[in-house]
Every structure is written in structure tokens, then in C-alpha cells.
PDB file of C-alpha atoms in Angstrom:
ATOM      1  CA  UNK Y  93      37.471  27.120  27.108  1.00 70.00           C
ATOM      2  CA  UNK Y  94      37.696  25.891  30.708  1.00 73.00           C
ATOM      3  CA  UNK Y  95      37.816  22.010  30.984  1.00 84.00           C
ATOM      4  CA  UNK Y  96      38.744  19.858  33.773  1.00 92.00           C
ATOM      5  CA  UNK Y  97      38.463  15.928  32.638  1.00 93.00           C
ATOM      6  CA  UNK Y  98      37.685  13.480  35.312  1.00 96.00           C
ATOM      7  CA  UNK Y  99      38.826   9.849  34.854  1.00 96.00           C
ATOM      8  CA  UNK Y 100      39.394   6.349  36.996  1.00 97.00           C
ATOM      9  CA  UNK Y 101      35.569   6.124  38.008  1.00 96.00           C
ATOM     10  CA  UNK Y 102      34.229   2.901  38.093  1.00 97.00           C
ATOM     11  CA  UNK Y 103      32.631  -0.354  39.853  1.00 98.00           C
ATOM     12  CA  UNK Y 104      34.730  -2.154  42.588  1.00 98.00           C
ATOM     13  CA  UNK Y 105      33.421  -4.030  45.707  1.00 98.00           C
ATOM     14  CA  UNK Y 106      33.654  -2.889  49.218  1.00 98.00           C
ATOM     15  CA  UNK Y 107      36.931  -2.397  50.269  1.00 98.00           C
ATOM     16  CA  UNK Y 108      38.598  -2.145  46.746  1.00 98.00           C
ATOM     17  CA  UNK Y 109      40.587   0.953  45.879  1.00 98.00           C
ATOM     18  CA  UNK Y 110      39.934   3.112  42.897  1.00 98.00           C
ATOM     19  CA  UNK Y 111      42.740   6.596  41.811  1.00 98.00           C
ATOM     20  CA  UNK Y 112      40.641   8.957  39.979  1.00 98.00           C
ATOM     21  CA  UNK Y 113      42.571  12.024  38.043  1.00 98.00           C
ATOM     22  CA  UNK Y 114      41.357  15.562  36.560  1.00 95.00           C
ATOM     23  CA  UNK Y 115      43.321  16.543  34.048  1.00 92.00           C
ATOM     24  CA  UNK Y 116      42.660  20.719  33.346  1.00 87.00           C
ATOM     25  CA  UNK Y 117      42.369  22.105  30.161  1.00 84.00           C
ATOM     26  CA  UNK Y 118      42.135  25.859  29.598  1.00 79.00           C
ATOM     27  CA  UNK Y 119      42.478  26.216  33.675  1.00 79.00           C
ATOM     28  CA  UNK Y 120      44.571  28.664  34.777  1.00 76.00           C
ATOM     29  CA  UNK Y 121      44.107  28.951  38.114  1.00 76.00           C
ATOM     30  CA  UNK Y 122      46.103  25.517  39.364  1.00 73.00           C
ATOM     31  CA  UNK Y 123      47.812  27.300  42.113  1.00 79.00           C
ATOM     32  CA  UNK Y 124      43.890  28.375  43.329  1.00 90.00           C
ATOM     33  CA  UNK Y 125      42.416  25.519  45.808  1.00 94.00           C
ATOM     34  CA  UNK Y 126      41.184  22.501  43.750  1.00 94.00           C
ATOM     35  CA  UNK Y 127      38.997  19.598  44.786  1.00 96.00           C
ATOM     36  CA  UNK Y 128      37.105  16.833  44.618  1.00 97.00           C
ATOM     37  CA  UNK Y 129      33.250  16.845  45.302  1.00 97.00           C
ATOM     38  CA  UNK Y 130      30.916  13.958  45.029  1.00 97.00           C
ATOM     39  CA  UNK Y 131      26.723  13.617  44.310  1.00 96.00           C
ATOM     40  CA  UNK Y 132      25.161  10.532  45.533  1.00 95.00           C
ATOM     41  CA  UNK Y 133      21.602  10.206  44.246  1.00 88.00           C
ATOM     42  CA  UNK Y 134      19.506  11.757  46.256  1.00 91.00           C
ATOM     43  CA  UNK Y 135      21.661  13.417  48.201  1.00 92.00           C
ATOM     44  CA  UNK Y 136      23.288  17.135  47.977  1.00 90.00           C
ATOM     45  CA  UNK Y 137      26.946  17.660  46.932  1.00 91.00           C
ATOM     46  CA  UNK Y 138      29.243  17.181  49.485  1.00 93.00           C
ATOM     47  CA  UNK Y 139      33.158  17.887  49.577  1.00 95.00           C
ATOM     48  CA  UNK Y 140      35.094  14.916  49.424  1.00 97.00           C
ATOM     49  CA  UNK Y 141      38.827  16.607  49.650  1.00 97.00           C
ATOM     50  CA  UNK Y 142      40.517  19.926  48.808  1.00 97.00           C
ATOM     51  CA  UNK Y 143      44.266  21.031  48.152  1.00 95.00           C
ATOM     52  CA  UNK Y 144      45.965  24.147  47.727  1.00 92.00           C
ATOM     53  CA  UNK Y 145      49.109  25.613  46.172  1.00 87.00           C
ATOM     54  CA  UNK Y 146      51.392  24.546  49.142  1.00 89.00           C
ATOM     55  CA  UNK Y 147      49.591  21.046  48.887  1.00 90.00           C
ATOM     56  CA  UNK Y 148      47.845  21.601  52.249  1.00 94.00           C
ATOM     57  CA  UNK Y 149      44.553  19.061  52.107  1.00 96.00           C
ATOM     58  CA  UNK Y 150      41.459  18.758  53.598  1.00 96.00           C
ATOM     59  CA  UNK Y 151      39.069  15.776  54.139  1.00 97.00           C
ATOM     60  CA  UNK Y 152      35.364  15.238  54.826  1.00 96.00           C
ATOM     61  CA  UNK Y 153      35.302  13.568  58.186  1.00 96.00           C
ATOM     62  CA  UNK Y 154      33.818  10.501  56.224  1.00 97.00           C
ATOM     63  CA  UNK Y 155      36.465   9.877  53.774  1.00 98.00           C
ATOM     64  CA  UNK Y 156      39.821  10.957  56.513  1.00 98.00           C
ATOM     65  CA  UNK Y 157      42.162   8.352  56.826  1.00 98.00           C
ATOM     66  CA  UNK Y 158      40.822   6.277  53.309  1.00 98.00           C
ATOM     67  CA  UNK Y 159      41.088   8.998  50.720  1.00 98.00           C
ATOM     68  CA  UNK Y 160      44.609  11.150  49.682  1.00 98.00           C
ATOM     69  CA  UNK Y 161      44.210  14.557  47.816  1.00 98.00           C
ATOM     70  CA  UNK Y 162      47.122  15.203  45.969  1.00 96.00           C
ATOM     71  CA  UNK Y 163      47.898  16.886  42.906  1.00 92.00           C
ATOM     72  CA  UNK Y 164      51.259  16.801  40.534  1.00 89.00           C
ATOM     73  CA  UNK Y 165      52.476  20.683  40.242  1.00 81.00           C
ATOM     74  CA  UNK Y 166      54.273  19.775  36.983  1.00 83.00           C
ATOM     75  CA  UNK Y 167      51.816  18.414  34.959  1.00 84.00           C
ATOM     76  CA  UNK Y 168      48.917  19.797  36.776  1.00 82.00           C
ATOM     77  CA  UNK Y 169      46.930  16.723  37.743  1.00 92.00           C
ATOM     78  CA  UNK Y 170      44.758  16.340  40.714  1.00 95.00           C
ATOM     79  CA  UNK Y 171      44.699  13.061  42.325  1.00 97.00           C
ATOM     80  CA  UNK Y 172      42.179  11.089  44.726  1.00 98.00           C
ATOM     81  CA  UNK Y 173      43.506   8.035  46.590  1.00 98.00           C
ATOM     82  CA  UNK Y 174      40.649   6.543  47.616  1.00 98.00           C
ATOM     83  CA  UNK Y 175      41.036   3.020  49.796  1.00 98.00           C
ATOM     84  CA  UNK Y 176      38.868   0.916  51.812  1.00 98.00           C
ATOM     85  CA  UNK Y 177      36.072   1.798  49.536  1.00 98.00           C
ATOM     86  CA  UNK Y 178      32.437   1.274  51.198  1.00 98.00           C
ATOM     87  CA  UNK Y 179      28.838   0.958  49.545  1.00 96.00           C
ATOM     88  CA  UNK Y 180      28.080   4.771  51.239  1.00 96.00           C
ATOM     89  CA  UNK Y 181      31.003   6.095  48.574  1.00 97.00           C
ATOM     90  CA  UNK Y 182      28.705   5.091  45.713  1.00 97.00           C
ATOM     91  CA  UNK Y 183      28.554   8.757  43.895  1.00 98.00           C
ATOM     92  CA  UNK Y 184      28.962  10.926  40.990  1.00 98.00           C
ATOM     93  CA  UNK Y 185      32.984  12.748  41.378  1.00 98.00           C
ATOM     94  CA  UNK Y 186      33.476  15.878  40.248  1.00 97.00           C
ATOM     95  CA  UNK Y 187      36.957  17.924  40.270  1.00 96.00           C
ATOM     96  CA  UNK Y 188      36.324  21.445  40.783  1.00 95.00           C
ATOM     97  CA  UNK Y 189      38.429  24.393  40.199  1.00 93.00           C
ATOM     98  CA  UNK Y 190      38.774  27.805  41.941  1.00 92.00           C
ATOM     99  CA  UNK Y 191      38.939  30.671  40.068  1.00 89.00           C
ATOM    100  CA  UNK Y 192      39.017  32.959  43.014  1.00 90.00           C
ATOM    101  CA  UNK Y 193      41.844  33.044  45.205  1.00 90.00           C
ATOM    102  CA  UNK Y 194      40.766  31.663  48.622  1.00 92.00           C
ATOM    103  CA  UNK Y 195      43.224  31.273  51.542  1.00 91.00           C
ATOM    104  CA  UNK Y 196      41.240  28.427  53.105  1.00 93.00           C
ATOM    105  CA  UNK Y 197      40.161  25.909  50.799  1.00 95.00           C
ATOM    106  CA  UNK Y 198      38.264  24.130  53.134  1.00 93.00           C
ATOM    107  CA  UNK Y 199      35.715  27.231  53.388  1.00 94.00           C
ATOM    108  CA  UNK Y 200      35.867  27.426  49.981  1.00 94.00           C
ATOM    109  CA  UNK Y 201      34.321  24.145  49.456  1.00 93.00           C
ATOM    110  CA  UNK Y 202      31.298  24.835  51.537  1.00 92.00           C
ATOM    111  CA  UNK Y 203      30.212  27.619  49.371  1.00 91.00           C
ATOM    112  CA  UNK Y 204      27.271  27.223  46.989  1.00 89.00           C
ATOM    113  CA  UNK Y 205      27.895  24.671  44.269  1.00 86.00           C
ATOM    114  CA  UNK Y 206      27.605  27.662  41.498  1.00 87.00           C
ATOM    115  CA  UNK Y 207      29.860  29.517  43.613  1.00 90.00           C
ATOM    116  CA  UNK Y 208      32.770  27.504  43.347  1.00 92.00           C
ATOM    117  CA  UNK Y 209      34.243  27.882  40.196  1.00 91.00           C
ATOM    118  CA  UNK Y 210      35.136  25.739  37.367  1.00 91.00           C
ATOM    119  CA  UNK Y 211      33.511  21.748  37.398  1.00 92.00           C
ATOM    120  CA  UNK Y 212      34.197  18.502  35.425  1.00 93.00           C
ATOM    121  CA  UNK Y 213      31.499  16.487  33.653  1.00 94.00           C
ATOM    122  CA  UNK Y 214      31.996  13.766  36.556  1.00 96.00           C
ATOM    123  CA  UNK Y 215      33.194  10.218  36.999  1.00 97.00           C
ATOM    124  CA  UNK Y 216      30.954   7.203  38.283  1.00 98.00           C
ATOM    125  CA  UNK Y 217      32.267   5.456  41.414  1.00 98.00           C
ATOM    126  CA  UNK Y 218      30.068   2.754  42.549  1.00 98.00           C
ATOM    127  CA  UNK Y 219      30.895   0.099  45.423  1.00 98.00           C
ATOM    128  CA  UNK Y 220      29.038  -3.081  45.881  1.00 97.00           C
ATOM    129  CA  UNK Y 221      28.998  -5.379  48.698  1.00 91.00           C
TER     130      UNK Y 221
END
């Protein structure tokens, strides 16, 4: 059974900084691209960040220069630095998992939701001002 475990989610004011981590379980694709994705109510998915095996990221253009993508090969944890946190960040995170090999992880994050592979259960980030 495939599980990827989000955690650091929580409520910080505008500007604070938050580190969430997906730990997989049962996921054996960790040198596939991996990323972070993010549901504000209301609102679609979105990408937030992806990484692949030679720790290449991308960003959403709303996050660049706040948020870091990174992910520890050895114990096969996927990071998200996020800094300078603003009210418009206020979402549900999900890690996501491919389980497809895709040589440019930032096209595979615009692919359907059900498309992409292997999801966590979420973590609640919410920033007040």
C-alpha cells in the first residue's frame, strides 16, 4: 500500500515561515518527479513546486523566490521551504508522487489531478494577517 504522509501544516501570520515534509511509504518511484500541490477553497489544484531525481525544481510563478523544493535522497523525504508566507497561501498541501517516468516534471504537474499518480491525505496551511 502506497502512502505518502504530509506533515508541518499549520496556522502562522503573514510573513511567518512554515517546512512541511512527506514522508513515502510503500512508494517506489522516489527517483520519478515528486511535488507539492495545494487546494484553496474554492479554487482548483494548482502546483506549488516539483523536483526530480537530479533535484532539478520547479516553482509556480506565485510561490518563486519564497518557497524551496527539496527532497533528502537518503531517507526519501520531500521538503517545502516555504517563507514570507501571505494570506493568498491559505490551502490544503498535498505531496504527490509519480508513478510514471516523466522527463519534465513541470509538465507533469499540469496533467489532470487523477493523472498524476500517487497523493497524500493533505496538510492545512493557513496564514492570517
Amino acid at each position: 500500500q502506497v502512502e505518502l504522509v504530509e506533515t508541518g501544516g499549520g496556522s502562522v501570520q503573514v510573513g511567518g515561515s512554515l517546512r512541511l515534509a512527506c514522508t513515502p511509504s510503500g512508494y517506489r518511484y522516489t527517483t520519478y518527479c515528486m511535488g507539492w500541490f495545494r487546494r484553496a477553497p474554492g479554487k482548483e489544484r494548482e502546483g506549488v513546486a516539483t523536483i526530480d531525481s537530479d533535484n532539478l525544481a520547479t516553482y509556480h510563478d506565485s510561490v518563486k523566490g519564497r518557497f524551496t523544493i527539496s527532497k533528502d535522497n537518503v531517507k526519501n523525504i520531500l521538503y517545502l521551504e516555504m517563507n514570507d508566507l501571505k494570506p493568498e497561501d491559505t490551502a490544503m498541501y498535498y505531496c504527490v508522487g509519480a508513478v510514471d517516468y516523466w522527463s519534465d516534471c513541470g509538465r507533469w504537474s499540469r496533467q489532470d489531478p487523477q493523472d498524476l499518480g500517487s497523493w497524500g491525505q493533505g496538510t492545512q496551511v493557513t496564514v492570517s494577517s
